[in-house]
Amino acid sequence: MSRVWNFSAGPAALPEAVLTQVRDEMLDWHGCGMSVMEMSHRGKEFATIIETAEADLRELLAVPQHYKVLFLQGGATQLFSQIPLNLAAGRSADYLVTGSWSKKAVEEARRVAPIAGPARLAGSTAVKGALADGFTRLLRDEEISLDPGAAFLHLCTNETIYGVEVQDDCAALAARAGSVPLVADMSSHILSRQVDVSRYGVIYAGAQKNIGPSGLVLCIVREDLLGKAVSTMPSIMDFRLMAENGSMINTPPTFGIYVSGLVFQWLKRQGGVAAMEQVNIRKAEMLYRCIDESGGFYRNPVETTSRSRMNVPFTLQDTALDAVFLAEARDAGLVSLKGHKTVGGMRASIYNAMPEAGVTALVDFMRQFAKVHG
Ligand code: PMP
């Protein structure tokens, strides 16, 4: 067996130790004679799994008591409409757009606007006429105009496709927003850096990057924001009902919750989020340095102060070499480096589960490739 260095943006690499544990526990979880996939979600075994997963996540992110942790389905995409339906219920909500995902969030909110309320653009870095909107930076303070009466202010704190990441844990924005709750899509960087959960009304994240298998989406909601859903809300979409029923109005994605719980335990063994953040800083610095010191052979278009530690898009000066780069990388055991179709070029996603050795292998390959083809 030989495992590759997988730079996929998601579903993404999982820690090898977790995969091994899943394999070892597959047929007989803790002596109960069956796999987690086969057990009742109402039984005591699964109760232990979900309760431990929640407790570990709460510890990792220091989630305050007055926040509920929900394990939901439908991906982050479902939350794009589920959030306004739950939180706005007829009031206007503010949106910041800094990339494809925050743009999608406002578009989805507008689809449900007749029931949920209007979605107002409070700031955007889209460049008119630019290819794929040319998102390359965070918003500057003066480009943001907030509605003090908004039901919430939505943003995406790490834009997976463009590689644009909020650097200050929304300290300045939260101060400016005052009593308007921040709603953050943290899909592609949750658990990779420390956050102060109390700054946010809602934090949500699709699992398939830094948490576990796809099919699960995590949602951390401040309690006072529950119970505001539109009256026609299907119960499965209602945050309050989900919270009251321990994320189990129906059958939850049990296997995804189990694997995510193992990832949380792995993270704790690594020293928690603070320790992981230091590793992530080193990995990102190594890769950006390689790009910046390539004399223009490689280029990352994002403003230095907006660069993501998790998703590093880069282009080759000579796009005719793109296919050669990908083929030679593949031969060197480095896969899923092709950039998103909207922006082209390359992208290396270096989430928590990507060890420093994987980034070192990529950087060594990139330097050698530039030497040969430069
Ligand atoms: N938000 C962000 C920041 C993402 O990266 C993604 C997926 N790449 C999504 C939302 C959509 O997630 P899902 O596919 O789980 O609906």
Short mmCIF file of C-alpha atoms and ligand atoms in Angstrom, two decimals:
data_model
loop_
_atom_site.label_atom_id
_atom_site.label_comp_id
_atom_site.label_asym_id
_atom_site.label_seq_id
_atom_site.Cartn_x
_atom_site.Cartn_y
_atom_site.Cartn_z
CA MET A 1 0.00 0.00 0.00
CA SER A 2 1.27 3.47 -0.74
CA ARG A 3 -0.57 6.57 0.33
CA VAL A 4 -0.25 9.80 -1.63
CA TRP A 5 0.08 13.36 -0.38
CA ASN A 6 -3.48 14.51 -1.04
CA PHE A 7 -3.93 18.27 -1.46
CA SER A 8 -7.66 18.06 -2.22
CA ALA A 9 -9.83 20.98 -1.11
CA GLY A 10 -12.51 18.59 0.10
CA PRO A 11 -13.34 15.87 0.72
CA ALA A 12 -9.80 16.10 1.95
CA ALA A 13 -7.12 14.01 3.59
CA LEU A 14 -7.91 12.60 7.03
CA PRO A 15 -5.27 11.85 9.67
CA GLU A 16 -3.80 8.43 8.94
CA ALA A 17 -4.07 7.49 12.62
CA VAL A 18 -7.82 8.08 12.43
CA LEU A 19 -8.23 5.96 9.31
CA THR A 20 -6.28 3.14 10.93
CA GLN A 21 -8.46 3.30 14.03
CA VAL A 22 -11.61 3.26 11.88
CA ARG A 23 -10.28 0.18 10.10
CA ASP A 24 -9.46 -1.55 13.38
CA GLU A 25 -12.89 -0.79 14.83
CA MET A 26 -14.84 -1.47 11.65
CA LEU A 27 -16.24 -4.93 12.36
CA ASP A 28 -16.51 -4.72 16.11
CA TRP A 29 -16.75 -1.36 17.82
CA HIS A 30 -15.49 -1.65 21.41
CA GLY A 31 -16.65 -5.25 21.75
CA CYS A 32 -20.27 -4.67 20.81
CA GLY A 33 -19.95 -7.02 17.83
CA MET A 34 -20.97 -4.58 15.12
CA SER A 35 -19.70 -1.55 13.26
CA VAL A 36 -20.81 1.99 14.09
CA MET A 37 -22.66 2.02 10.76
CA GLU A 38 -24.90 -0.80 11.93
CA MET A 39 -25.86 0.39 15.40
CA SER A 40 -29.01 2.22 16.46
CA HIS A 41 -28.62 5.95 16.79
CA ARG A 42 -30.81 5.66 19.91
CA GLY A 43 -28.67 3.01 21.60
CA LYS A 44 -26.25 3.64 24.46
CA GLU A 45 -23.18 2.96 22.29
CA PHE A 46 -23.97 5.71 19.83
CA ALA A 47 -25.04 8.01 22.66
CA THR A 48 -21.49 7.69 24.01
CA ILE A 49 -20.04 8.43 20.57
CA ILE A 50 -22.02 11.62 19.93
CA GLU A 51 -21.71 12.88 23.50
CA THR A 52 -17.94 12.38 23.48
CA ALA A 53 -17.64 14.04 20.07
CA GLU A 54 -19.55 17.07 21.29
CA ALA A 55 -17.60 17.28 24.56
CA ASP A 56 -14.25 17.05 22.72
CA LEU A 57 -15.27 19.68 20.19
CA ARG A 58 -16.43 21.99 22.99
CA GLU A 59 -13.07 21.54 24.69
CA LEU A 60 -11.07 22.12 21.49
CA LEU A 61 -12.88 25.34 20.61
CA ALA A 62 -13.71 26.38 24.19
CA VAL A 63 -17.36 26.63 23.22
CA PRO A 64 -19.21 28.55 25.96
CA GLN A 65 -22.11 26.86 27.74
CA HIS A 66 -24.71 29.16 26.19
CA TYR A 67 -23.99 27.77 22.71
CA LYS A 68 -25.56 24.64 21.24
CA VAL A 69 -23.57 22.28 19.06
CA LEU A 70 -25.63 20.77 16.24
CA PHE A 71 -24.59 17.92 13.94
CA LEU A 72 -26.62 18.51 10.78
CA GLN A 73 -26.87 17.26 7.20
CA GLY A 74 -27.18 18.91 3.80
CA GLY A 75 -23.71 20.43 3.80
CA ALA A 76 -22.75 24.05 4.32
CA THR A 77 -24.81 24.76 1.21
CA GLN A 78 -28.01 23.86 2.99
CA LEU A 79 -27.12 26.23 5.80
CA PHE A 80 -26.91 29.08 3.28
CA SER A 81 -30.75 29.08 3.23
CA GLN A 82 -31.37 27.40 6.58
CA ILE A 83 -29.64 30.22 8.47
CA PRO A 84 -31.82 33.10 7.17
CA LEU A 85 -34.91 30.92 7.62
CA ASN A 86 -33.93 30.32 11.24
CA LEU A 87 -32.47 33.66 12.23
CA ALA A 88 -33.95 36.40 10.10
CA ALA A 89 -37.61 35.35 9.88
CA GLY A 90 -38.65 38.42 7.89
CA ARG A 91 -35.90 40.84 8.92
CA SER A 92 -33.11 41.99 6.62
CA ALA A 93 -29.70 40.32 6.91
CA ASP A 94 -26.28 41.71 5.89
CA TYR A 95 -23.78 39.82 3.74
CA LEU A 96 -20.08 40.36 3.03
CA VAL A 97 -18.82 38.86 -0.21
CA THR A 98 -15.12 38.01 -0.54
CA GLY A 99 -15.22 34.93 -2.76
CA SER A 100 -17.36 32.24 -4.36
CA TRP A 101 -18.71 30.78 -1.13
CA SER A 102 -19.90 34.01 0.45
CA LYS A 103 -21.37 34.91 -2.96
CA LYS A 104 -23.24 31.61 -3.03
CA ALA A 105 -24.46 32.25 0.52
CA VAL A 106 -26.09 35.55 -0.44
CA GLU A 107 -27.55 34.03 -3.61
CA GLU A 108 -29.15 31.22 -1.62
CA ALA A 109 -30.44 33.65 0.99
CA ARG A 110 -32.10 35.60 -1.81
CA ARG A 111 -33.91 32.49 -3.01
CA VAL A 112 -35.66 32.26 0.35
CA ALA A 113 -36.01 36.02 0.82
CA PRO A 114 -39.81 35.99 0.28
CA ILE A 115 -40.10 33.98 3.51
CA ALA A 116 -36.83 34.70 5.34
CA GLY A 117 -36.44 38.41 4.58
CA PRO A 118 -34.10 40.39 2.33
CA ALA A 119 -30.38 39.68 2.02
CA ARG A 120 -28.48 42.97 1.72
CA LEU A 121 -24.95 43.30 0.37
CA ALA A 122 -22.91 45.08 3.06
CA GLY A 123 -19.64 44.91 1.12
CA SER A 124 -17.97 42.99 -1.70
CA THR A 125 -14.49 42.66 -3.15
CA ALA A 126 -15.77 41.35 -6.50
CA VAL A 127 -14.05 43.15 -9.34
CA LYS A 128 -16.51 44.11 -12.09
CA GLY A 129 -15.65 42.44 -15.38
CA ALA A 130 -12.76 40.45 -13.91
CA LEU A 131 -12.43 36.77 -14.65
CA ALA A 132 -14.40 34.89 -11.96
CA ASP A 133 -14.89 38.18 -10.07
CA GLY A 134 -11.17 38.43 -9.26
CA PHE A 135 -11.44 37.98 -5.50
CA THR A 136 -7.96 38.49 -4.08
CA ARG A 137 -8.34 40.18 -0.72
CA LEU A 138 -10.38 40.84 2.38
CA LEU A 139 -12.66 43.87 2.66
CA ARG A 140 -11.21 47.09 4.02
CA ASP A 141 -13.13 48.81 6.84
CA GLU A 142 -14.29 51.67 4.64
CA GLU A 143 -15.76 49.24 2.10
CA ILE A 144 -18.17 47.80 4.64
CA SER A 145 -21.50 49.51 5.36
CA LEU A 146 -23.47 47.80 8.09
CA ASP A 147 -27.17 47.90 8.83
CA PRO A 148 -27.41 48.28 12.63
CA GLY A 149 -30.86 46.68 12.51
CA ALA A 150 -29.78 43.59 10.57
CA ALA A 151 -30.84 40.18 11.87
CA PHE A 152 -27.24 39.02 11.39
CA LEU A 153 -24.05 39.71 9.45
CA HIS A 154 -22.83 36.80 7.35
CA LEU A 155 -19.29 36.23 6.13
CA CYS A 156 -17.04 33.41 5.00
CA THR A 157 -13.87 33.48 7.11
CA ASN A 158 -11.85 31.36 4.69
CA GLU A 159 -12.62 31.41 1.00
CA THR A 160 -11.61 27.94 -0.15
CA ILE A 161 -11.41 28.66 -3.87
CA TYR A 162 -9.57 31.99 -3.79
CA GLY A 163 -7.47 31.38 -0.70
CA VAL A 164 -8.56 34.51 1.17
CA GLU A 165 -8.71 34.20 4.98
CA VAL A 166 -9.79 36.49 7.81
CA GLN A 167 -6.70 36.98 9.98
CA ASP A 168 -7.97 38.63 13.16
CA ASP A 169 -10.74 36.22 14.21
CA CYS A 170 -13.22 38.96 13.28
CA ALA A 171 -12.18 41.11 16.26
CA ALA A 172 -12.62 44.42 14.41
CA LEU A 173 -15.78 43.34 12.59
CA ALA A 174 -17.47 42.01 15.73
CA ALA A 175 -16.72 45.27 17.52
CA ARG A 176 -18.22 47.21 14.65
CA ALA A 177 -21.26 44.98 14.32
CA GLY A 178 -22.10 45.50 18.00
CA SER A 179 -25.28 43.64 18.82
CA VAL A 180 -25.73 42.28 15.28
CA PRO A 181 -24.62 38.65 15.53
CA LEU A 182 -21.85 37.47 13.22
CA VAL A 183 -22.62 34.33 11.25
CA ALA A 184 -19.44 32.72 9.94
CA ASP A 185 -18.95 30.00 7.36
CA MET A 186 -15.73 28.42 8.68
CA SER A 187 -15.99 25.30 6.50
CA SER A 188 -12.42 25.33 5.28
CA HIS A 189 -10.49 26.48 8.34
CA ILE A 190 -12.41 25.48 11.46
CA LEU A 191 -10.10 23.94 14.09
CA SER A 192 -7.01 25.16 12.22
CA ARG A 193 -6.59 28.29 14.29
CA GLN A 194 -7.87 29.61 17.58
CA VAL A 195 -11.19 31.41 17.58
CA ASP A 196 -13.15 33.20 20.26
CA VAL A 197 -16.54 31.55 19.78
CA SER A 198 -18.24 34.23 21.87
CA ARG A 199 -17.63 36.74 19.05
CA TYR A 200 -20.05 34.84 16.82
CA GLY A 201 -23.78 34.17 16.83
CA VAL A 202 -23.37 31.15 14.56
CA ILE A 203 -20.33 29.24 13.34
CA TYR A 204 -20.89 26.54 10.75
CA ALA A 205 -18.67 24.23 8.76
CA GLY A 206 -19.08 21.35 6.33
CA ALA A 207 -17.13 18.43 7.74
CA GLN A 208 -15.16 17.27 4.72
CA LYS A 209 -12.08 19.48 5.13
CA ASN A 210 -10.97 19.81 8.73
CA ILE A 211 -13.51 17.68 10.59
CA GLY A 212 -14.38 14.34 8.99
CA PRO A 213 -16.33 12.72 6.15
CA SER A 214 -18.77 14.67 3.99
CA GLY A 215 -22.45 14.33 4.77
CA LEU A 216 -22.13 16.13 8.07
CA VAL A 217 -22.20 19.85 8.78
CA LEU A 218 -21.40 21.31 12.14
CA CYS A 219 -23.33 24.28 13.46
CA ILE A 220 -22.56 26.11 16.69
CA VAL A 221 -25.41 28.45 17.64
CA ARG A 222 -25.81 30.94 20.47
CA GLU A 223 -28.87 29.94 22.45
CA ASP A 224 -30.68 33.26 22.26
CA LEU A 225 -30.77 32.89 18.45
CA LEU A 226 -32.85 29.74 18.67
CA GLY A 227 -36.64 29.84 18.39
CA LYS A 228 -36.80 32.65 15.83
CA ALA A 229 -37.51 30.42 12.81
CA VAL A 230 -40.26 31.20 10.34
CA SER A 231 -43.49 29.47 11.36
CA THR A 232 -43.60 27.34 8.20
CA MET A 233 -40.16 25.88 8.87
CA PRO A 234 -39.96 22.11 8.37
CA SER A 235 -38.95 20.62 11.73
CA ILE A 236 -35.83 19.00 10.25
CA MET A 237 -34.56 22.49 9.34
CA ASP A 238 -35.40 24.13 12.68
CA PHE A 239 -32.31 24.81 14.81
CA ARG A 240 -34.35 24.98 18.05
CA LEU A 241 -36.01 21.62 17.46
CA MET A 242 -32.70 20.09 16.45
CA ALA A 243 -31.06 21.47 19.60
CA GLU A 244 -33.90 20.18 21.80
CA ASN A 245 -33.54 16.74 20.25
CA GLY A 246 -29.76 16.40 20.47
CA SER A 247 -29.39 16.69 16.65
CA MET A 248 -31.60 13.60 16.38
CA ILE A 249 -35.04 14.56 15.13
CA ASN A 250 -34.32 11.82 12.63
CA THR A 251 -31.41 9.47 11.99
CA PRO A 252 -28.22 11.54 12.03
CA PRO A 253 -25.14 10.78 9.87
CA THR A 254 -23.85 8.37 12.48
CA PHE A 255 -20.67 7.22 10.77
CA GLY A 256 -19.64 10.79 9.97
CA ILE A 257 -20.17 11.82 13.58
CA TYR A 258 -18.10 8.84 14.77
CA VAL A 259 -15.16 9.60 12.45
CA SER A 260 -15.33 13.31 13.31
CA GLY A 261 -15.18 12.37 16.98
CA LEU A 262 -11.99 10.41 16.30
CA VAL A 263 -10.55 13.45 14.50
CA PHE A 264 -11.34 15.58 17.58
CA GLN A 265 -9.51 13.05 19.76
CA TRP A 266 -6.56 13.07 17.35
CA LEU A 267 -6.50 16.87 17.51
CA LYS A 268 -6.41 16.73 21.29
CA ARG A 269 -3.46 14.34 21.08
CA GLN A 270 -1.66 16.84 18.83
CA GLY A 271 -1.97 19.43 21.59
CA GLY A 272 -5.27 20.99 20.53
CA VAL A 273 -6.05 23.90 18.25
CA ALA A 274 -3.28 26.21 19.54
CA ALA A 275 -0.61 23.61 18.76
CA MET A 276 -2.20 22.81 15.39
CA GLU A 277 -2.21 26.51 14.53
CA GLN A 278 1.57 26.70 15.00
CA VAL A 279 2.06 23.77 12.62
CA ASN A 280 -0.32 25.38 10.12
CA ILE A 281 1.60 28.66 10.28
CA ARG A 282 4.85 26.84 9.50
CA LYS A 283 3.29 24.88 6.62
CA ALA A 284 1.76 27.96 5.01
CA GLU A 285 4.98 29.99 5.40
CA MET A 286 6.98 27.24 3.75
CA LEU A 287 4.67 27.09 0.73
CA TYR A 288 4.21 30.84 0.26
CA ARG A 289 7.96 31.35 0.56
CA CYS A 290 8.51 28.81 -2.20
CA ILE A 291 6.02 30.67 -4.42
CA ASP A 292 7.32 34.16 -3.61
CA GLU A 293 10.97 33.20 -4.06
CA SER A 294 10.40 31.53 -7.42
CA GLY A 295 11.18 34.70 -9.36
CA GLY A 296 7.71 34.76 -10.90
CA PHE A 297 7.72 31.12 -12.02
CA TYR A 298 4.88 30.58 -9.52
CA ARG A 299 2.48 33.29 -8.44
CA ASN A 300 -0.17 33.65 -5.75
CA PRO A 301 -2.50 36.56 -6.58
CA VAL A 302 -3.82 37.17 -3.04
CA GLU A 303 -2.82 40.25 -1.03
CA THR A 304 -0.20 39.16 1.50
CA THR A 305 -2.33 40.14 4.51
CA SER A 306 -5.35 38.20 3.23
CA ARG A 307 -3.60 34.94 2.38
CA SER A 308 -5.12 31.69 3.58
CA ARG A 309 -3.12 29.21 5.61
CA MET A 310 -5.38 26.40 4.41
CA ASN A 311 -5.91 26.90 0.66
CA VAL A 312 -3.01 28.15 -1.40
CA PRO A 313 -3.90 28.84 -5.03
CA PHE A 314 -1.04 29.54 -7.41
CA THR A 315 -0.49 29.88 -11.12
CA LEU A 316 2.45 29.00 -13.31
CA GLN A 317 3.87 31.83 -15.36
CA ASP A 318 3.72 29.58 -18.40
CA THR A 319 0.23 28.02 -18.38
CA ALA A 320 1.36 25.61 -21.10
CA LEU A 321 3.24 23.84 -18.29
CA ASP A 322 0.11 23.28 -16.16
CA ALA A 323 -0.59 19.78 -17.44
CA VAL A 324 3.08 18.80 -17.18
CA PHE A 325 3.20 20.11 -13.60
CA LEU A 326 0.15 18.06 -12.60
CA ALA A 327 1.42 14.90 -14.32
CA GLU A 328 4.89 15.10 -12.80
CA ALA A 329 3.42 15.94 -9.39
CA ARG A 330 1.20 12.88 -9.64
CA ASP A 331 4.26 10.74 -10.45
CA ALA A 332 5.92 12.16 -7.34
CA GLY A 333 2.90 11.11 -5.24
CA LEU A 334 1.43 14.62 -4.93
CA VAL A 335 -2.22 14.66 -6.00
CA SER A 336 -5.33 16.87 -6.29
CA LEU A 337 -3.35 20.01 -7.03
CA LYS A 338 -5.49 21.23 -9.93
CA GLY A 339 -7.04 24.62 -9.17
CA HIS A 340 -10.79 25.14 -9.00
CA LYS A 341 -12.37 25.36 -12.46
CA THR A 342 -13.45 28.98 -11.94
CA VAL A 343 -9.91 30.25 -11.33
CA GLY A 344 -7.67 27.66 -13.03
CA GLY A 345 -4.01 27.14 -12.14
CA MET A 346 -3.15 25.09 -9.07
CA ARG A 347 -4.33 24.94 -5.51
CA ALA A 348 -2.77 23.18 -2.56
CA SER A 349 -5.13 22.65 0.35
CA ILE A 350 -3.08 22.04 3.46
CA TYR A 351 -5.58 21.34 6.20
CA ASN A 352 -4.79 20.00 9.68
CA ALA A 353 -4.37 16.42 8.45
CA MET A 354 -1.62 17.39 5.97
CA PRO A 355 1.64 16.87 7.85
CA GLU A 356 4.64 19.19 7.46
CA ALA A 357 6.36 16.35 5.58
CA GLY A 358 3.68 16.58 2.87
CA VAL A 359 4.24 20.30 2.38
CA THR A 360 8.00 19.76 2.37
CA ALA A 361 7.54 17.15 -0.38
CA LEU A 362 5.44 19.60 -2.39
CA VAL A 363 7.90 22.47 -1.98
CA ASP A 364 10.85 20.24 -2.94
CA PHE A 365 8.96 19.13 -6.04
CA MET A 366 8.01 22.72 -6.98
CA ARG A 367 11.61 23.95 -6.64
CA GLN A 368 12.92 21.09 -8.75
CA PHE A 369 10.19 21.61 -11.37
CA ALA A 370 11.02 25.32 -11.61
CA LYS A 371 14.73 24.51 -11.98
CA VAL A 372 14.07 22.11 -14.84
CA HIS A 373 11.39 24.12 -16.64
CA GLY A 374 12.29 27.69 -15.66
N1 PMP B 1 -18.49 27.05 2.21
C1 PMP B 1 -17.18 26.86 1.99
C2 PMP B 1 -16.20 27.86 2.51
C3 PMP B 1 -16.75 25.76 1.25
O1 PMP B 1 -15.46 25.57 1.00
C4 PMP B 1 -17.71 24.82 0.77
C5 PMP B 1 -17.32 23.57 0.03
N2 PMP B 1 -16.17 23.57 -0.65
C6 PMP B 1 -19.04 25.07 1.04
C7 PMP B 1 -19.41 26.18 1.76
C8 PMP B 1 -20.12 24.13 0.54
O2 PMP B 1 -20.07 23.00 1.32
P1 PMP B 1 -20.94 21.70 1.00
O3 PMP B 1 -20.42 21.11 -0.25
O4 PMP B 1 -20.67 20.87 2.23
O5 PMP B 1 -22.35 22.13 0.89
#
